[in-house]
mmCIF file of C-alpha atoms in Angstrom:
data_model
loop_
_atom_site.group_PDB
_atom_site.id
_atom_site.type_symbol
_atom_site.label_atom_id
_atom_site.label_comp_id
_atom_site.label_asym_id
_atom_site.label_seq_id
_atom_site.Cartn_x
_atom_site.Cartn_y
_atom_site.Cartn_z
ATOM 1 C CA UNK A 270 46.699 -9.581 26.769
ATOM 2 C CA UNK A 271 47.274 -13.024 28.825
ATOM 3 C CA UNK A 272 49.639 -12.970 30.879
ATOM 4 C CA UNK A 273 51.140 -14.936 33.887
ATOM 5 C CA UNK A 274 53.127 -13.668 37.125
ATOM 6 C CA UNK A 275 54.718 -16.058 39.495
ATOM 7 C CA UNK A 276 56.556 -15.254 43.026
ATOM 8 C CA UNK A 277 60.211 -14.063 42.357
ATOM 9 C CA UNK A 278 62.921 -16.920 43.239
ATOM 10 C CA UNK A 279 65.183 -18.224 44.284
ATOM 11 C CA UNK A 280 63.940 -20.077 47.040
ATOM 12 C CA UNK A 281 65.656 -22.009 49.736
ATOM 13 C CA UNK A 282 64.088 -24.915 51.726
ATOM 14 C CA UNK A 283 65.270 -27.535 53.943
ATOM 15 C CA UNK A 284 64.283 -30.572 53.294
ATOM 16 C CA UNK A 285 60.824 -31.430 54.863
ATOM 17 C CA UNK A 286 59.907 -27.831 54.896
ATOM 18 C CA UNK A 287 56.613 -27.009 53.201
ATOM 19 C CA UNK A 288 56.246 -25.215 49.516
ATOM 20 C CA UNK A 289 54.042 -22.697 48.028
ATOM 21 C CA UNK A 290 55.235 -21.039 45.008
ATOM 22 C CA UNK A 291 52.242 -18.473 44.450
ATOM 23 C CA UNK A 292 51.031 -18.101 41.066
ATOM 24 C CA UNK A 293 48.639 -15.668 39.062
ATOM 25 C CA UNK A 294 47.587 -15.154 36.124
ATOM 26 C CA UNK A 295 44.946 -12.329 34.167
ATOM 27 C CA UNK A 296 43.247 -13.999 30.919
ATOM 28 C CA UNK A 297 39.902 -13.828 29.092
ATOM 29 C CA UNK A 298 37.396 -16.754 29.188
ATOM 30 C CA UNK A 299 38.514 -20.062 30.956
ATOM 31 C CA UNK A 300 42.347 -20.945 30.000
ATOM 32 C CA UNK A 301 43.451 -24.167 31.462
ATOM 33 C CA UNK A 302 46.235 -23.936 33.938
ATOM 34 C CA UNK A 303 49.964 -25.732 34.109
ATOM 35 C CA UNK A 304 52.731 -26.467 36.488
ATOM 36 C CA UNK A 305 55.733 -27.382 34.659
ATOM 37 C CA UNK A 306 59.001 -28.528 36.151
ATOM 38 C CA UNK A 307 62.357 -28.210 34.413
ATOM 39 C CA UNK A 308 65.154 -30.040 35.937
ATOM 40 C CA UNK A 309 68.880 -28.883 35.072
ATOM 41 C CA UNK A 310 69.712 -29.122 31.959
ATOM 42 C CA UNK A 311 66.462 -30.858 30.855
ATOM 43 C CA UNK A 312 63.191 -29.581 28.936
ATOM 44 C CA UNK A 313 60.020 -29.456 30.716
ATOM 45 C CA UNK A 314 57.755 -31.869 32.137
ATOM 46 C CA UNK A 315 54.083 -31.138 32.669
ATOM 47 C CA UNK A 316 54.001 -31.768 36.462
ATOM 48 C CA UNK A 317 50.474 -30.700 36.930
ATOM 49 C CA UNK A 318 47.193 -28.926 34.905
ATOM 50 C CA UNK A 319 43.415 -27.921 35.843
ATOM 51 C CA UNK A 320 41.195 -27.036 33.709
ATOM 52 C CA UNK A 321 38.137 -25.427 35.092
ATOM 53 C CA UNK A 322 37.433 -23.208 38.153
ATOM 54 C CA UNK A 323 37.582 -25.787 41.596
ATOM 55 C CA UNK A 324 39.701 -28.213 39.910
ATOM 56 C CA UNK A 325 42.524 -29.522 41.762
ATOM 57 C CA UNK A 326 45.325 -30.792 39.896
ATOM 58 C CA UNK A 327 48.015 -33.031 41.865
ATOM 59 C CA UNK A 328 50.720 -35.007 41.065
ATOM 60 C CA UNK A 329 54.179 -36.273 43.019
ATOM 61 C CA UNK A 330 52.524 -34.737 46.378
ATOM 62 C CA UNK A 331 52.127 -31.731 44.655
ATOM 63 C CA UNK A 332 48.665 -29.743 44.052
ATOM 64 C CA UNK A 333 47.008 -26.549 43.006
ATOM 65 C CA UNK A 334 43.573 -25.689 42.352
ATOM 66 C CA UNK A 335 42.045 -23.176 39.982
ATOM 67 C CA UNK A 336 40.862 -20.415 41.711
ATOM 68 C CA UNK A 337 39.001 -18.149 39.575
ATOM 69 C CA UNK A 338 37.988 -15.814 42.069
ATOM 70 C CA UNK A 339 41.536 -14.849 43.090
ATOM 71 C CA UNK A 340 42.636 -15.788 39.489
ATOM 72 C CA UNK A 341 45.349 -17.993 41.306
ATOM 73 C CA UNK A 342 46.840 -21.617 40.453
ATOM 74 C CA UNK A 343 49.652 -21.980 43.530
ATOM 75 C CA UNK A 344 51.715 -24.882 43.994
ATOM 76 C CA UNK A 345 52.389 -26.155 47.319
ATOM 77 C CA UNK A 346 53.825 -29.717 48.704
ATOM 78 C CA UNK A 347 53.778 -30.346 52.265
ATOM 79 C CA UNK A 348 57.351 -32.070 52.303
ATOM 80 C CA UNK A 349 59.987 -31.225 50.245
ATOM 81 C CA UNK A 350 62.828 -33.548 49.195
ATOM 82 C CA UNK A 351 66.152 -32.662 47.496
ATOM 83 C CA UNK A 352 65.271 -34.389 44.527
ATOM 84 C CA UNK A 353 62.315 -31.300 44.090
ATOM 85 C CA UNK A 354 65.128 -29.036 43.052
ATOM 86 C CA UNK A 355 64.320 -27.498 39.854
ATOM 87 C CA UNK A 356 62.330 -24.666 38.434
ATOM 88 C CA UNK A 357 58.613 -24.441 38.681
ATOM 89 C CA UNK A 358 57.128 -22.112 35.565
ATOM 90 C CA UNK A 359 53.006 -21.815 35.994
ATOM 91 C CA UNK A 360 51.443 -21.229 32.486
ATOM 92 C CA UNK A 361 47.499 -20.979 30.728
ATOM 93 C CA UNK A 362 47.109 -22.055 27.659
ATOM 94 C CA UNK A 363 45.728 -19.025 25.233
ATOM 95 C CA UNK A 364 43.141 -19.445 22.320
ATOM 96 C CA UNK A 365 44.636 -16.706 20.046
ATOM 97 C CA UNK A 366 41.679 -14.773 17.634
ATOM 98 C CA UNK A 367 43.207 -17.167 14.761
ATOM 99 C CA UNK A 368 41.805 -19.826 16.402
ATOM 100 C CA UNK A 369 45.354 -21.063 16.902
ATOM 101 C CA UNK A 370 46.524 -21.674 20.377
ATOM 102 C CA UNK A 371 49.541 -21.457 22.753
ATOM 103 C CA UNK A 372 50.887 -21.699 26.100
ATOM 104 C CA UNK A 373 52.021 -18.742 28.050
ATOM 105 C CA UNK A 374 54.601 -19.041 30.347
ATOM 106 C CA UNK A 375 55.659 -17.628 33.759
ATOM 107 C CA UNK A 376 58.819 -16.219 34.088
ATOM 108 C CA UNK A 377 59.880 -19.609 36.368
ATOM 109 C CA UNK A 378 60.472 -19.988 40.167
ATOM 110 C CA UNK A 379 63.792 -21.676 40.795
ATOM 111 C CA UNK A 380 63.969 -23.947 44.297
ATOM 112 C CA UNK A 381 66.825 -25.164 45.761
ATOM 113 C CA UNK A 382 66.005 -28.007 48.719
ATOM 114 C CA UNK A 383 68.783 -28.456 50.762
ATOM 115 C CA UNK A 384 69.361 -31.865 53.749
ATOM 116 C CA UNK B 32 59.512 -45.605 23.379
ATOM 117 C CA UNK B 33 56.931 -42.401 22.093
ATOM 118 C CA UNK B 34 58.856 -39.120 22.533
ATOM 119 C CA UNK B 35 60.370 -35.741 21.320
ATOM 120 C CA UNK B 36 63.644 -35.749 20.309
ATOM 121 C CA UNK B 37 66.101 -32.758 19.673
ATOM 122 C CA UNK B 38 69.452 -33.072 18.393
ATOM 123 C CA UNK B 39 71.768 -31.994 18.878
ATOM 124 C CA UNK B 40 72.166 -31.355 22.708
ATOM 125 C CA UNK B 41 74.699 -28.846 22.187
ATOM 126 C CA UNK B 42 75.768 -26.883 19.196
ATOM 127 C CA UNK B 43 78.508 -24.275 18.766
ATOM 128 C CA UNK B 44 78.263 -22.218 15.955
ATOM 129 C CA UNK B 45 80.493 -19.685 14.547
ATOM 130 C CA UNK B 46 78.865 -15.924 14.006
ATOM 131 C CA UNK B 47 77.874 -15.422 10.886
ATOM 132 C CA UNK B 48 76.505 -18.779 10.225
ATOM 133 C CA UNK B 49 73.284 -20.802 10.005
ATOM 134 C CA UNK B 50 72.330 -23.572 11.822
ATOM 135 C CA UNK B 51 69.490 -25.796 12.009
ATOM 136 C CA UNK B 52 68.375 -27.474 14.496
ATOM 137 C CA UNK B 53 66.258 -30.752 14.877
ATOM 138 C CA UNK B 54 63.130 -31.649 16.207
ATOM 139 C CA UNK B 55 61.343 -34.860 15.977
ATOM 140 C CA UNK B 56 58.080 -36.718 17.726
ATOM 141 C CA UNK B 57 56.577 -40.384 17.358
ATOM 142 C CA UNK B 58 53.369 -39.429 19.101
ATOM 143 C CA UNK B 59 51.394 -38.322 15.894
ATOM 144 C CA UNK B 60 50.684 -35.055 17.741
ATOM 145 C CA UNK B 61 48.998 -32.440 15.366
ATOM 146 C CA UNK B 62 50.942 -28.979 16.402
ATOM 147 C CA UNK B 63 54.579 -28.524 17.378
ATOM 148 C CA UNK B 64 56.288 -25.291 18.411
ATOM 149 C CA UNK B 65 59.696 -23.946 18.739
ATOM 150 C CA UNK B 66 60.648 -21.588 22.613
ATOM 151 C CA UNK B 67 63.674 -19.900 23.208
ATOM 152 C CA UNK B 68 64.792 -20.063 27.103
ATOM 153 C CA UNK B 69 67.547 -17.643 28.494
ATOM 154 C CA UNK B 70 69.231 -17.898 31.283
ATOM 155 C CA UNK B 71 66.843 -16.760 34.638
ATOM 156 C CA UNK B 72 63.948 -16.451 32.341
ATOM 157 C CA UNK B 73 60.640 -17.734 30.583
ATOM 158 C CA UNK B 74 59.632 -19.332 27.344
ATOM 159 C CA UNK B 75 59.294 -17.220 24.599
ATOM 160 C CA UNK B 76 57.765 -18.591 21.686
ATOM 161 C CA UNK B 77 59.405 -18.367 18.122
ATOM 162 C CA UNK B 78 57.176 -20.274 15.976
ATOM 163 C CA UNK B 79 54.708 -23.010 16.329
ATOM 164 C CA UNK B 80 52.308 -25.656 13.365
ATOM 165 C CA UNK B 81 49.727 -26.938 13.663
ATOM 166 C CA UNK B 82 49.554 -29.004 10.150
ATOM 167 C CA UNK B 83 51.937 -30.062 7.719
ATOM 168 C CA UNK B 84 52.696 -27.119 5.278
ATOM 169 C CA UNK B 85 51.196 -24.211 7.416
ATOM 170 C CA UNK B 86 53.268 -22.529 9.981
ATOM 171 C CA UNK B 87 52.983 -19.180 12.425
ATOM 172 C CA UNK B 88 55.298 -16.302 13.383
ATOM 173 C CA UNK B 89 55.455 -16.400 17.450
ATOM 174 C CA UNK B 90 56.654 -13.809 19.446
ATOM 175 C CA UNK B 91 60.404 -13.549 18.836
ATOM 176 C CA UNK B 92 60.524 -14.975 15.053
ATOM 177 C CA UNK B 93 62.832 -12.211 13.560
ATOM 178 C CA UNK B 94 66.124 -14.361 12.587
ATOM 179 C CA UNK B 95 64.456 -17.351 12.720
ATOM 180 C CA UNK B 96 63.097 -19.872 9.670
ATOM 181 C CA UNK B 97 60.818 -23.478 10.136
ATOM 182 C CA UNK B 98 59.579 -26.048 7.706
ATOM 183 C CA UNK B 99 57.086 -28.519 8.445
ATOM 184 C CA UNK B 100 57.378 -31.124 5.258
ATOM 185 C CA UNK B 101 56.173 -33.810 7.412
ATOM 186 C CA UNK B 102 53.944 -34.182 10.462
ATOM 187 C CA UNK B 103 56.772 -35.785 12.789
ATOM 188 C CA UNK B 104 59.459 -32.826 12.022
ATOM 189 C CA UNK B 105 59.899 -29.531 12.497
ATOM 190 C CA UNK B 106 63.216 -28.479 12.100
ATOM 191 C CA UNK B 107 64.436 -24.561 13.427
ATOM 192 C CA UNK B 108 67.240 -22.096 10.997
ATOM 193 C CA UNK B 109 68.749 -20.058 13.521
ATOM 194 C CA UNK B 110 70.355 -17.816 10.700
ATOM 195 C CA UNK B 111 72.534 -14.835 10.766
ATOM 196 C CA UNK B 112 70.056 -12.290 11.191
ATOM 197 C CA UNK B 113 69.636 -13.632 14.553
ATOM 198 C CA UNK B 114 71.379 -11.119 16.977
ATOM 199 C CA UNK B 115 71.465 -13.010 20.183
ATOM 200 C CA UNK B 116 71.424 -16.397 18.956
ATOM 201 C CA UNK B 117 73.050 -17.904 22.161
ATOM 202 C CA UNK B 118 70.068 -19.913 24.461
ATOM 203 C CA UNK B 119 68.559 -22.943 25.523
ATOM 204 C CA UNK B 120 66.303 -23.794 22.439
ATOM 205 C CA UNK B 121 62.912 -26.269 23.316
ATOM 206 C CA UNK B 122 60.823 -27.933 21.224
ATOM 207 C CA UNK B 123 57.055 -29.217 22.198
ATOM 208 C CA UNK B 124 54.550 -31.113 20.693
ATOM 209 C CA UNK B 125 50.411 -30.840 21.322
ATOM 210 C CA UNK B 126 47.813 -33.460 20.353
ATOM 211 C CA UNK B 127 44.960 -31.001 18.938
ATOM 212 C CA UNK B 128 42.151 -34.032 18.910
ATOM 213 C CA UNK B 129 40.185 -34.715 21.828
ATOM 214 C CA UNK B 130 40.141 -31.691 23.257
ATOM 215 C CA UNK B 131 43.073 -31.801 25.226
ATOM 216 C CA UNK B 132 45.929 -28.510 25.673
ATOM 217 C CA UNK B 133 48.857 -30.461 27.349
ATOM 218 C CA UNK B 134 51.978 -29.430 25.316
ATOM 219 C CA UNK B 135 55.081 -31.911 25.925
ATOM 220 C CA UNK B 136 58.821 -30.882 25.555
ATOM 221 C CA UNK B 137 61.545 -32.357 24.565
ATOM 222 C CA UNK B 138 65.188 -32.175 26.107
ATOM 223 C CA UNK B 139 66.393 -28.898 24.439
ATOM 224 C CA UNK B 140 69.232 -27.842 22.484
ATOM 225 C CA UNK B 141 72.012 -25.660 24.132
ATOM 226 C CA UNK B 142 73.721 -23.607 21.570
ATOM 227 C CA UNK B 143 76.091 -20.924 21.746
ATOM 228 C CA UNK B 144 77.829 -18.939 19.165
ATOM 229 C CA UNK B 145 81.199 -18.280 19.329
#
């Protein structure tokens, strides 16, 4: 089935360093693809999505772009800030055979920025 | 203001009992689904509508009960059958018209049995 796998956390930057938080995923057909951050204690906000192959999404100084050919969706930001700490989940939304749909989620990449 | 709202933000439940917990939206979105969240890990979907009346077993729904009487509510049963009732519980919302497949969360609901 669907599925997502994102890089293992947690991870530590300074601030100003740069972030990539790598991202896969393995699906049929075209899903559209999400970055989600989840601040503490807080649901989720939809940071970022793409929906077709060569999209880039971007938001906050954040991007990723839908590769298809490495079937990859990473998030990077060239300068972090404190205020980025959270966790980053990557998800594809999934047209089940009911015609129903839902989002799958990554497993979530926590990052701590520190001054 | 258009929004999700859960309530309560934290519950504390004794073993043995049932619980419900709330979820509401303003936005006239279509679907809404229920995810569990532990601690270190990913969403797991419990249930999820997509119309008033009609309602869908996710991955995890053993212990678990919805209703959707009304388009703006879909209120969660965590009942005793539930095991391991002690997470972070999240509610979303989807607009199915238009073609678009953004879900959007509300705040969550901590609860932990005692």
């Amino acid at each position: 089935g669907n599925s997502v796998t994102q890089m293992e956390g947690p991870v530590t930057l300074s601030e100003e360093a740069f972030l990539t938080i790598n991202c896969t995923y393995t699906a049929t057909g075209y899903p559209s693809l999400f970055w989600y951050v989840q601040y503490p204690g807080e649901g989720l906000q939809l940071l970022l999505k793409a929906t077709k192959a060569d999209d880039k999404g971007s938001n906050k100084g954040f991007e990723a772009t839908y590769r298809k050919e490495t079937t990859s969706f990473h998030l990077e930001k060239g300068s972090v800030q404190v205020s980025d700490s959270a966790v980053y989940f990557c998800a594809l939304s999934d047209i089940l055979k009911t015609s129903y749909d839902k989002v799958i989620f990554g497993p979530g990449t926590s990052l701590s920025v520190i001054p | 203001d258009g929004g999700i709202t859960q309530s309560p933000k934290y519950l504390f439940r004794k073993e043995g009992q049932n619980v419900t917990l709330s979820c509401e939206q303003n936005l006239n979105h279509d679907a809404m689904y229920w995810y569990r969240q532990d601690p270190g890990q990913g969403l797991r979907l419990i249930y999820y509508s997509q119309i008033v009346n009609d309602f869908q077993k996710g991955d995890i729904a053993e212990g678990y009960s919805v209703s959707r009487e009304k388009k703006e509510s879909f209120p969660l049963t965590v009942t005793s059958a539930q095991k391991n009732p002690t997470a972070f519980y999240l509610c979303a919302s989807k607009l199915l018209a238009g073609g678009t497949d953004t879900q959007y969360f509300g705040p969550g609901t901590r609860l932990t049995v005692l």
